[in-house]
Short mmCIF file of C-alpha atoms and ligand atoms in Angstrom, two decimals:
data_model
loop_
_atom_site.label_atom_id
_atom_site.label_comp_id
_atom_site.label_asym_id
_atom_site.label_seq_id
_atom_site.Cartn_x
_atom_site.Cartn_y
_atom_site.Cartn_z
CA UNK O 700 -3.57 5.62 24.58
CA UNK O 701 -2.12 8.62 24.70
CA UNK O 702 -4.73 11.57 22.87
CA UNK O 703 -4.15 13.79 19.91
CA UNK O 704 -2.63 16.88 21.65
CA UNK O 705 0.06 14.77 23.56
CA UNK O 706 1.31 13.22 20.70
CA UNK O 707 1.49 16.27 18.49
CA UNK O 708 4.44 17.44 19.76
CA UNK O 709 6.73 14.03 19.01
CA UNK O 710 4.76 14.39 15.28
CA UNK O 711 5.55 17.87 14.91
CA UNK O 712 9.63 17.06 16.18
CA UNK O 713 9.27 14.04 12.68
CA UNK O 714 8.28 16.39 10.73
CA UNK O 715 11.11 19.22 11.31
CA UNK O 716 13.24 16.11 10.81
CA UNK O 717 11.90 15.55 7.58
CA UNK O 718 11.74 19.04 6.32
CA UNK O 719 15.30 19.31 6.76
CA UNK O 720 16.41 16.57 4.90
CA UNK O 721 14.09 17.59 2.09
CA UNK O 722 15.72 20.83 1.88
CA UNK O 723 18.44 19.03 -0.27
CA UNK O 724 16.24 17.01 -1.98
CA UNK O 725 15.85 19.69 -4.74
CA UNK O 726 12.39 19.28 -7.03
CA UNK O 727 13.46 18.54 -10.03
CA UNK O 728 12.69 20.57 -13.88
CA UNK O 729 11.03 17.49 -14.93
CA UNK O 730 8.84 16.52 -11.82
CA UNK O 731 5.14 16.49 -12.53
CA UNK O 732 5.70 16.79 -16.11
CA UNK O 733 4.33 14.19 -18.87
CA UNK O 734 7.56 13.12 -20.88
CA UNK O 735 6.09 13.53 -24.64
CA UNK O 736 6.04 10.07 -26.74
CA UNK O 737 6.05 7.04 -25.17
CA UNK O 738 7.44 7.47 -21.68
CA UNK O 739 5.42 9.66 -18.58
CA UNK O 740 5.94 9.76 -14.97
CA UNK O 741 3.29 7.91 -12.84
CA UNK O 742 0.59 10.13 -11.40
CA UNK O 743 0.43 8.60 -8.67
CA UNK O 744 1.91 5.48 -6.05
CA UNK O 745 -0.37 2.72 -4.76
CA UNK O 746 1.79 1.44 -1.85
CA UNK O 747 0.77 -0.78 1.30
CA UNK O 748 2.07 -4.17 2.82
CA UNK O 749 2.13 -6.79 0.66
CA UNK O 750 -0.98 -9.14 0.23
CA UNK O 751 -3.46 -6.31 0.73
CA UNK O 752 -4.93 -6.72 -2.80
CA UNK O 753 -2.82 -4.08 -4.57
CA UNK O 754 -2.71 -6.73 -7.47
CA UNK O 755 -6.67 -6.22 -7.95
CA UNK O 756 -6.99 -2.80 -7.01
CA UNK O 757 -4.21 -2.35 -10.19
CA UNK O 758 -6.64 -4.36 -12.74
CA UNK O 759 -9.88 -2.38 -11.41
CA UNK O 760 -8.12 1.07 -12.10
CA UNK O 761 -6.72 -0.17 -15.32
CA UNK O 762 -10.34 -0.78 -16.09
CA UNK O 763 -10.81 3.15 -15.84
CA UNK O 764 -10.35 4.81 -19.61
CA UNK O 765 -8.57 8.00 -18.04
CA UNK O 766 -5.93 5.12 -15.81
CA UNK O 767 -3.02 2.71 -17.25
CA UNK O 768 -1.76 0.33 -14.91
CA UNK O 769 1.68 0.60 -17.32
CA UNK O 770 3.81 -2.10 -19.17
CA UNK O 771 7.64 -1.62 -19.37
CA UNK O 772 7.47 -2.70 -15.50
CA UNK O 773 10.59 -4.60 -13.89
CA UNK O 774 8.31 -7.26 -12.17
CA UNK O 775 6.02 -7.93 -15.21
CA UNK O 776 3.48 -10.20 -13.73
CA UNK O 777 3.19 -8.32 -10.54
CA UNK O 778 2.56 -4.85 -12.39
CA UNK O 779 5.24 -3.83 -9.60
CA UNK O 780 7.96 -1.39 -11.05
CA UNK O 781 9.89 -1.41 -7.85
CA UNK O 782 11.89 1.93 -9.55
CA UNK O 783 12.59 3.83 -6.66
CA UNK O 784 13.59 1.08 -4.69
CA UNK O 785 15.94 -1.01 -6.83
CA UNK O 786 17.61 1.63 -8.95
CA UNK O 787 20.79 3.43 -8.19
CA UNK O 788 19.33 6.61 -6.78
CA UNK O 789 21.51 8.70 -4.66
CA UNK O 790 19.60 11.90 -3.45
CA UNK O 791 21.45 14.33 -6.08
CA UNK O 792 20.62 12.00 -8.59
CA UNK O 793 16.98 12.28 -8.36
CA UNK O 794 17.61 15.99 -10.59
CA UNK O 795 19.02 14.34 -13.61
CA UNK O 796 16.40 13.94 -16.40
CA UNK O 797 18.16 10.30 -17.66
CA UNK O 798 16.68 9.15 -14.04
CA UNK O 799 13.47 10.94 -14.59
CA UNK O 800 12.95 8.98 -17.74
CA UNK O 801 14.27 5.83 -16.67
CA UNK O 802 11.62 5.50 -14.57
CA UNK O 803 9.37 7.20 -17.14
CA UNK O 804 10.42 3.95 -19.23
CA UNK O 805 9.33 1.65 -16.63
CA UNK O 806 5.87 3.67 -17.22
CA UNK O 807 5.41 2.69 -20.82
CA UNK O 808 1.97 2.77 -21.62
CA UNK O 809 -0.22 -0.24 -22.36
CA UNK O 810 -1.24 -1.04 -25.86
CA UNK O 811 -4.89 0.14 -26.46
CA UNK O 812 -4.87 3.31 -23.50
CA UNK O 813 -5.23 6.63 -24.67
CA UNK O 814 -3.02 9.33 -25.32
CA UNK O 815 -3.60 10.89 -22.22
CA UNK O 816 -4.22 8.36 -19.58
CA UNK O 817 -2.13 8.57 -16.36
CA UNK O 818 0.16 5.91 -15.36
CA UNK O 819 1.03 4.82 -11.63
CA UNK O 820 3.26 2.67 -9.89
CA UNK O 821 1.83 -0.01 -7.49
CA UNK O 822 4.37 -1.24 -5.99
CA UNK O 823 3.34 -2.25 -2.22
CA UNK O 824 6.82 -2.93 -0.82
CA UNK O 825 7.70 0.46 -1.34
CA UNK O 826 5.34 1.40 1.78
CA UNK O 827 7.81 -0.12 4.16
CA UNK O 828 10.68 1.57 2.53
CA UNK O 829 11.39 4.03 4.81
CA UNK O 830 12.77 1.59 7.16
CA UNK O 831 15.55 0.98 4.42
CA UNK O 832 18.70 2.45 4.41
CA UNK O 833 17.39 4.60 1.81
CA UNK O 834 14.47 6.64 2.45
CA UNK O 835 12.19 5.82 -0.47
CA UNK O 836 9.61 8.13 0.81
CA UNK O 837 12.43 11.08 0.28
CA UNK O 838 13.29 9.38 -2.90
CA UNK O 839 9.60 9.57 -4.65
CA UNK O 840 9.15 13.57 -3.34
CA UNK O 841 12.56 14.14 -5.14
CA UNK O 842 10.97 12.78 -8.30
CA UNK O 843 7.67 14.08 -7.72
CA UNK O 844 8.07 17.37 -6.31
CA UNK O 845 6.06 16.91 -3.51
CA UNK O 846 2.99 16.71 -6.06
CA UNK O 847 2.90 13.07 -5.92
CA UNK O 848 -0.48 11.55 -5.10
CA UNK O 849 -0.31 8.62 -2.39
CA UNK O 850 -2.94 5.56 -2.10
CA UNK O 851 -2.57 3.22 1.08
CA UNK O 852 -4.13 -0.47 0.59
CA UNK O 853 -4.41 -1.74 3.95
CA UNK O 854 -5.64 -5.39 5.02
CA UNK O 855 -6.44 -6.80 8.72
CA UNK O 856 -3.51 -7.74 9.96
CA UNK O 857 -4.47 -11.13 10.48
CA UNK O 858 -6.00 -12.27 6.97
CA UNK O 859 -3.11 -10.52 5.85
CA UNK O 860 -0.53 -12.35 7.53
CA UNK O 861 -2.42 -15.64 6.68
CA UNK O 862 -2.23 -14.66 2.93
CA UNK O 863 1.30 -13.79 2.83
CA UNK O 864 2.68 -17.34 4.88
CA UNK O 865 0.85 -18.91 2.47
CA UNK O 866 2.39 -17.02 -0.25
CA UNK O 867 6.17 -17.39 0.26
CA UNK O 868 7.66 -21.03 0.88
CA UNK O 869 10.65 -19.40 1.66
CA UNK O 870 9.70 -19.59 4.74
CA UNK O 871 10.77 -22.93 5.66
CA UNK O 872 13.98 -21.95 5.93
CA UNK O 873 13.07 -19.92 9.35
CA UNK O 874 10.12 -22.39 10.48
CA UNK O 875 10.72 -25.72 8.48
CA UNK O 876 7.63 -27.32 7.09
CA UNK O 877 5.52 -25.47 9.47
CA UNK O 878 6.21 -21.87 7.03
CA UNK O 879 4.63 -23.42 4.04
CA UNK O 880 1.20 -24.10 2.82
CA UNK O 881 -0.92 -23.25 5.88
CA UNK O 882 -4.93 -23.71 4.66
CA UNK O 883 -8.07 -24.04 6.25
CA UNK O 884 -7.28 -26.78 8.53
CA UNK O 885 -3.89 -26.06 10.24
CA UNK O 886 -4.49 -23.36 12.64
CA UNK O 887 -2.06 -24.83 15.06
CA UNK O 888 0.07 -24.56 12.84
CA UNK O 889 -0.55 -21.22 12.34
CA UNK O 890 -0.44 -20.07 15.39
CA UNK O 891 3.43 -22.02 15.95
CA UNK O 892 4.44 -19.41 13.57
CA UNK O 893 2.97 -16.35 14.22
CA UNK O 894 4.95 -17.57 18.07
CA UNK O 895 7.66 -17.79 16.30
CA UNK O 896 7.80 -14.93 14.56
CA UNK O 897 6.78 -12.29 17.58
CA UNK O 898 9.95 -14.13 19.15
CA UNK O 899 11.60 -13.09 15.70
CA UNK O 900 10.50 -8.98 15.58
CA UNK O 901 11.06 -8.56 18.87
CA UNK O 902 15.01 -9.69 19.21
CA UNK O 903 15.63 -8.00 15.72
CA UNK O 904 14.07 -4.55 17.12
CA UNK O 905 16.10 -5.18 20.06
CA UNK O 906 19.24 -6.08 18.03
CA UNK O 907 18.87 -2.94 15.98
CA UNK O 908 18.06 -0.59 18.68
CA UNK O 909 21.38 -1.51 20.37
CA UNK O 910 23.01 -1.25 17.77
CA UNK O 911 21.98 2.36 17.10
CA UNK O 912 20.56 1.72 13.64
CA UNK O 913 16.95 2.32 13.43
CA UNK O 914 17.07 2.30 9.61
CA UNK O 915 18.01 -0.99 9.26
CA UNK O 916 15.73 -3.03 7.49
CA UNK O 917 14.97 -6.32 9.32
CA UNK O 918 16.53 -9.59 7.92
CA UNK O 919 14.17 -12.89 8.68
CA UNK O 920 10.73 -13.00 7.96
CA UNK O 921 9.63 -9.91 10.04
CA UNK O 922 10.25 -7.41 6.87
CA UNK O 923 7.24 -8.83 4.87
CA UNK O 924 5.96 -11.48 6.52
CA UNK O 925 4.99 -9.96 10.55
CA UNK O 926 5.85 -7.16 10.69
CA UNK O 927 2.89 -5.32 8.82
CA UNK O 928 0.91 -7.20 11.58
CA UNK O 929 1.17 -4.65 13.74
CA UNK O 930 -0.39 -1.60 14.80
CA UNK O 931 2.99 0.69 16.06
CA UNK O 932 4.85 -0.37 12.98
CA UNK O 933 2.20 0.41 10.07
CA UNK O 934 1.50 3.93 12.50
CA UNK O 935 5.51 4.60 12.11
CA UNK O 936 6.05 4.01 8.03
CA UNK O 937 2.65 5.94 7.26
CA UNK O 938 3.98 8.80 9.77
CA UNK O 939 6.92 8.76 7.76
CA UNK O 940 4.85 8.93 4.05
CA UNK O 941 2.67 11.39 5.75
CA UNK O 942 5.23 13.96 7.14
CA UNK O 943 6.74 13.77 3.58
CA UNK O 944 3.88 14.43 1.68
CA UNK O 945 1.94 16.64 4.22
CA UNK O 946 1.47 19.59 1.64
CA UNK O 947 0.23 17.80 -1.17
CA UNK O 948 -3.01 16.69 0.71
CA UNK O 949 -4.51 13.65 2.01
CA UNK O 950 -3.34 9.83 1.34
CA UNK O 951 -6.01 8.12 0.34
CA UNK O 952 -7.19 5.17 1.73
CA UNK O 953 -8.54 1.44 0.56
CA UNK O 954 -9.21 -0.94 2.77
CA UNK O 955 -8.86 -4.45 1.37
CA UNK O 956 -12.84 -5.40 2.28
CA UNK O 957 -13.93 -2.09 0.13
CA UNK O 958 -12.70 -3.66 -2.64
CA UNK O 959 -15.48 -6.32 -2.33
CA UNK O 960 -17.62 -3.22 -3.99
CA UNK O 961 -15.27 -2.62 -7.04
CA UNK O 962 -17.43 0.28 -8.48
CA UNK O 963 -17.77 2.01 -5.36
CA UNK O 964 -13.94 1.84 -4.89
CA UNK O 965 -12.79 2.77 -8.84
CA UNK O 966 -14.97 5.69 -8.08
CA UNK O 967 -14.40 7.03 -5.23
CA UNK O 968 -10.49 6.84 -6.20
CA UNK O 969 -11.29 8.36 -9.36
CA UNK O 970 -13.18 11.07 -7.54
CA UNK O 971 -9.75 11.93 -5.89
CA UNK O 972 -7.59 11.92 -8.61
CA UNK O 973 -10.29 14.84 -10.49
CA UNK O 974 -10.83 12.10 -13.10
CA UNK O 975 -14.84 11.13 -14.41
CA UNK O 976 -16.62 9.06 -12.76
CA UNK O 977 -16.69 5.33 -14.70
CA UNK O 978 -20.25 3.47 -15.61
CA UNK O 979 -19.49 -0.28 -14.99
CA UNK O 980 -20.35 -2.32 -18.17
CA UNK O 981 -22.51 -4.95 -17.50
CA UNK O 982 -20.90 -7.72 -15.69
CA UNK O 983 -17.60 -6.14 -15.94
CA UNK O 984 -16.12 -6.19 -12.40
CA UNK O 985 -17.32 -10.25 -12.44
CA UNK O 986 -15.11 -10.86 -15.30
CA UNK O 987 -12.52 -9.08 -13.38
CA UNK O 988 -12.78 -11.25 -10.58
CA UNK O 989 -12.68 -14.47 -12.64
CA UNK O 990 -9.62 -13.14 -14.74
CA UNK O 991 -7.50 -12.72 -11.42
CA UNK O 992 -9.51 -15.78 -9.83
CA UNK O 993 -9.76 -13.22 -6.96
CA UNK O 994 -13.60 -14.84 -6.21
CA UNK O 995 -12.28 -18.14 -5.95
CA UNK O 996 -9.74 -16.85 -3.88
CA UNK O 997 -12.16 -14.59 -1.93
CA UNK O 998 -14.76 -17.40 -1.23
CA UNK O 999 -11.77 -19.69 0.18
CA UNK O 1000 -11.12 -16.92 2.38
CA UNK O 1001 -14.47 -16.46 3.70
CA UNK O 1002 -14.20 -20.30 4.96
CA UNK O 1003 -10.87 -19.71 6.49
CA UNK O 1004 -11.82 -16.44 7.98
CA UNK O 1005 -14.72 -18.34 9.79
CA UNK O 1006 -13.14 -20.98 10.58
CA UNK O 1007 -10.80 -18.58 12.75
CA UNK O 1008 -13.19 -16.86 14.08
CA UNK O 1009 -14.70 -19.41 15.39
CA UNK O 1010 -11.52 -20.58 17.15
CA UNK O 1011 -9.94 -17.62 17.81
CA UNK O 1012 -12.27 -14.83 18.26
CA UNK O 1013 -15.71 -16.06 19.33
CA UNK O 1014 -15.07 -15.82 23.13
CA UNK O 1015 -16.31 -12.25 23.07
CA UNK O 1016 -14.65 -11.89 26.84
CA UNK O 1017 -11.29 -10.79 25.14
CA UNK O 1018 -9.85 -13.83 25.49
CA UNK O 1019 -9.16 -14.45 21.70
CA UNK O 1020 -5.66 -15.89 21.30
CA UNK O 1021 -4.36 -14.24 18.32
CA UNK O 1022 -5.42 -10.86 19.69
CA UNK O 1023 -3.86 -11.51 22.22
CA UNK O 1024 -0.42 -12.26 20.49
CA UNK O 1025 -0.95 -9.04 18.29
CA UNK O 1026 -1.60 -7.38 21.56
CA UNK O 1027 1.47 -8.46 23.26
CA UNK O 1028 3.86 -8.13 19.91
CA UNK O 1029 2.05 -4.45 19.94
CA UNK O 1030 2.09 -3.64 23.61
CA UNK O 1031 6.06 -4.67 23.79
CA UNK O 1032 7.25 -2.82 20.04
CA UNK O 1033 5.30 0.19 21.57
CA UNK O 1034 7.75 0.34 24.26
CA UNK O 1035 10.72 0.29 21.63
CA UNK O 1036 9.41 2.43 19.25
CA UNK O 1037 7.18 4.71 20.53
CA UNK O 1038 3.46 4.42 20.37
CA UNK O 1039 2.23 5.67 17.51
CA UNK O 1040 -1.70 5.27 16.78
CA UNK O 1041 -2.71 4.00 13.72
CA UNK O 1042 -6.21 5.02 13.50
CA UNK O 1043 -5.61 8.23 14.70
CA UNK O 1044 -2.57 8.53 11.89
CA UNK O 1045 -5.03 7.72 9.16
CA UNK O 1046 -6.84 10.51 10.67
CA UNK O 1047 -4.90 12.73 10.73
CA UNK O 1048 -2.87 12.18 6.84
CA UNK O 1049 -5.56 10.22 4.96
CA UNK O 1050 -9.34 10.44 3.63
CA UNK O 1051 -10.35 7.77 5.75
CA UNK O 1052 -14.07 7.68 6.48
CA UNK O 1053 -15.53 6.68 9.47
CA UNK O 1054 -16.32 3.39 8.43
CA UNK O 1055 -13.19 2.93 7.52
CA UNK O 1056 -11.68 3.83 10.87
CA UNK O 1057 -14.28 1.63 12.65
CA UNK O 1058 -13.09 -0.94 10.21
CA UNK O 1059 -9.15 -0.55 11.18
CA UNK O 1060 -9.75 0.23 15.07
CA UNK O 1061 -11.46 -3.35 14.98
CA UNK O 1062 -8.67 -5.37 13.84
CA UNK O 1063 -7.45 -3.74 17.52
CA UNK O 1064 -10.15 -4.25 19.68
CA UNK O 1065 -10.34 -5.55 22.94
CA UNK O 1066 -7.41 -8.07 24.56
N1 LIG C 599 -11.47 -8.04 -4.71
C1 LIG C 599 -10.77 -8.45 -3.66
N2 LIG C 599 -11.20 -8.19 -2.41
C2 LIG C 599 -10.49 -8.57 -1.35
N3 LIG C 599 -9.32 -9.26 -1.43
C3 LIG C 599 -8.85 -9.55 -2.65
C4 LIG C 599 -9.54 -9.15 -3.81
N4 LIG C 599 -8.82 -9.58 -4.87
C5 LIG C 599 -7.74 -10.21 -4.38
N5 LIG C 599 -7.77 -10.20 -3.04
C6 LIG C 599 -6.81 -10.84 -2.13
O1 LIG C 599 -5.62 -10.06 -1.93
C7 LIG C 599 -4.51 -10.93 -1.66
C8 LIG C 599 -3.37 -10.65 -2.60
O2 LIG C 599 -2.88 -9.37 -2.32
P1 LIG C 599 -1.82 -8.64 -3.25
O3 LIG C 599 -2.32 -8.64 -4.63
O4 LIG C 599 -1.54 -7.31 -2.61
O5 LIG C 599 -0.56 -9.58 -3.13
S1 LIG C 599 0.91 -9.23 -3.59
O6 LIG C 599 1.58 -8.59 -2.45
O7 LIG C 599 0.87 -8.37 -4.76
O8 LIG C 599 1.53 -10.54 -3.87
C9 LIG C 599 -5.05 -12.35 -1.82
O9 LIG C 599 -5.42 -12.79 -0.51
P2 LIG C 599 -5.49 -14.34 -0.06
O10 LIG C 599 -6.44 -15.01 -0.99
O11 LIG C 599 -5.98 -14.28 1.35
O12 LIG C 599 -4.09 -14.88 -0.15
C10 LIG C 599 -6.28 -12.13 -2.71
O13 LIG C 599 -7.26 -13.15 -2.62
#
C-alpha cells in the first residue's frame, strides 16, 4: 500500500481541484442561519451507504432533547429528505433564499421538540453523490457555507451488502430469482450474486472510463447494491466529502457495530456537535430497539453473520472466499481508479478512534 507521504501529493492535486470549483460556489446570506418560525436549515448531514443503520442512528438522536430528526421530509418513512439531490439546484441557485427555505421546509420540526432543537438531514444516498453528474458534496457547502457538520455511518462491507440484496427485489431483474430474498440458508446463492455483480462494477468502470466520463453514476445494481462493498470506492466519495469540507473540521464517524451501545454513541455524537450530554431513561434505548424491531433484526443477523463465518471466513490461512472476491473486485478497481486507502482516509478527515480503524482495516484483512 502505498504510505501517507506518497499519496499526499495526488490528495493535495483533489483538493486544488475542488477549491477551484468552490470559488463559484458563493456562501450564501442565509447559510448557517436558523430561518425564524417554522422552517431551519439542518445542522448537520448524516450520510453513508445505504443499509448502514442510518434509520436507527436517526431515532437514537431524535431521542436527544437538543436534536429533531425533522418532519416535512420527501421520503416520510425513511426520515430521508433527499433535498440536495432531487431538487433543481444549479450551482447559482444555491444563493437564492426561496432554495434556502425550500429545503428549510423539508426541515419542519417535529411536533413536541423545542424551540431550539437542531434539525439534520439523514439521507445516506447522498454519500455517493459525488459520483453524480451533480456534485452534491459542492451542492451542500453552497448551502452550508462550508459550516456544515458531516457524520459518516459505515457498515462491513459484507453484512452490508447482505442487508441491502435482501432489501431491494428489484434485483431480479439483473439476477432473476437469485436477487431476492437471500436468508440464512442460501449462501450459494449469495455468493452467485456477489459473482455476478463484481462481473457487473467492473465492465461499467470500464465502460465509463472509456468513455471519458468519470462522473457518471453507474446504472445496474453496482450504484447501491456493490459498489459500497469496496474499499477504493468508499476511499474515493469520502476523499471527495473530505476535500470539500476540510476547513470545517473532522467528519465524524459511526460505525454500524457502535451502535450496539446506543448511549455511548448519542453521546459521543452529541459531544461533537457542543450539545449536553443525554442521561438514558430507564429502559429507553430497549424500547427503541423494539419500536424499529432493530433487535429482532439484530439477533437474525448475529445467526447469519455466524453462519458465514463459519463458511466463509474460518480458514484463518486467508483462504476465505468472499475476501477473496472483495479482494479481487478491490485489487482490479484500484487499478482503474487509483488506490485510495480507506483507513488511512478516515484518518486523515474523520474522528475515527483507533478501535474504530482496527474495526474498518478488518473488514480488509488478509486474502
Ligand atoms: N442498533 C443497530 N445496530 C446495528 N445495526 C442496526 C441497528 N439498528 C438497525 N440496524 C441494521 O441496519 C440495517 C438498516 O440500515 P439503514 O437503516 O441504513 O437502511 S436504509 O438504507 O435506510 O434502508 C438493517 O440491517 P439488516 O438487518 O442486516 O438488513 C438493520 O437491522
Amino acid at each position: 500500500m502505498p504510505s501517507l507521504s506518497q499519496q499526499r501529493p495526488r490528495f493535495d492535486s483533489f483538493a486544488s481541484a475542488f477549491s477551484s470549483r468552490l470559488s463559484y460556489v458563493r456562501p450564501s446570506p442565509l447559510a448557517n442561519a436558523v430561518i425564524e418560525g417554522e422552517h431551519r436549515l439542518p445542522l448537520f448531514l448524516v450520510i453513508g451507504a445505504q443499509k448502514s443503520g442510518t434509520t436507527f442512528y436517526r431515532y437514537l438522536l431524535h431521542v436527544h432533547p437538543k436534536l429533531d430528526s425533522a418532519t416535512g421530509l420527501r421520503f416520510k418513512p425513511l426520515g430521508e429528505s433527499h433535498f440536495l439531490q432531487f431538487a433543481d439546484l444549479s450551482e447559482p441557485k444555491l444563493r437564492e433564499p426561496a432554495v434556502l427555505e425550500a429545503y428549510a421546509a423539508h426541515m419542519k420540526p417535529s411536533i413536541g421538540s423545542v424551540n431550539d432543537s437542531y434539525s439534520f438531514d439523514t439521507t445516506p444516498a447522498y454519500f455517493d453523490g459525488a459520483l453524480r453528474g451533480v456534485d452534491i458534496a459542492t451542492r451542500s457547502h453552497g448551502v452550508m457555507r462550508g459550516g456544515m457538520r458531516l457524520v459518516l455511518v459505515l457498515r462491513d462491507p459484507v453484512e452490508r451488502f447482505h442487508s441491502n440484496v435482501n432489501m431491494d427485489k428489484s434485483y431480479e431483474e439483473y439476477f432473476g430469482e437469485k436477487g431476492s430474498e437471500l436468508g440464512v440458508g442460501d449462501l450459494d446463492k449469495f455468493q452467485e450474486v456477489m459473482t455476478a455483480c463484481e462481473d457487473k462494477i467492473i465492465s461499467e468502470h470500464e465502460m465509463n472510463r472509456t468513455r471519458k466520463n468519470p462522473h457518471k453514476r453507474p446504472t445496474v445494481c453496482a450504484s447501491s447494491l456493490a459498489i459500497p462493498i469496496e474499499r477504493s470506492m468508499y476511499s474515493r466519495w469520502l476523499r471527495r466529502w473530505a476535500l470539500l469540507h476540510e476547513a470545517a473540521g473532522p467528519i465524524h464517524l459511526v460505525l454500524n457495530s457502535d451502535l450496539k451501545e446506543p448511549g455511548k454513541v448519542l453521546n459521543r455524537t452529541a459531544r461533537w456537535l457542543g450539545v449536553p450530554e443525554y442521561a438514558e431513561k430507564e429502559g429507553e434505548f430497549d424500547k427503541l430497539f423494539k419500536r424499529k424491531g432493530s433487535k429482532v433484526k439484530l439477533k437474525e443477523h448475529e445467526a447469519l453473520a455466524k453462519v458465514r463465518s463459519d463458511t466463509f471466513f474460518s480458514d484463518g490461512g486467508g483462504n476465505s472466499v468472499l475476501r477473496k472476491l472483495y479482494s479481487n473486485v478491490d485489487r482490479r478497481l484500484g487499478e482503474l481508479t487509483g488506490n485510495y486507502d480507506l483507513v488511512t482516509m478516515l484518518r486523515m478527515y474523520s474522528d475515527a478512534t483507533e478501535e474504530q480503524l482496527e474495526e474498518v482495516r478488518g473488514w480488509y484483512s488478509t486474502v
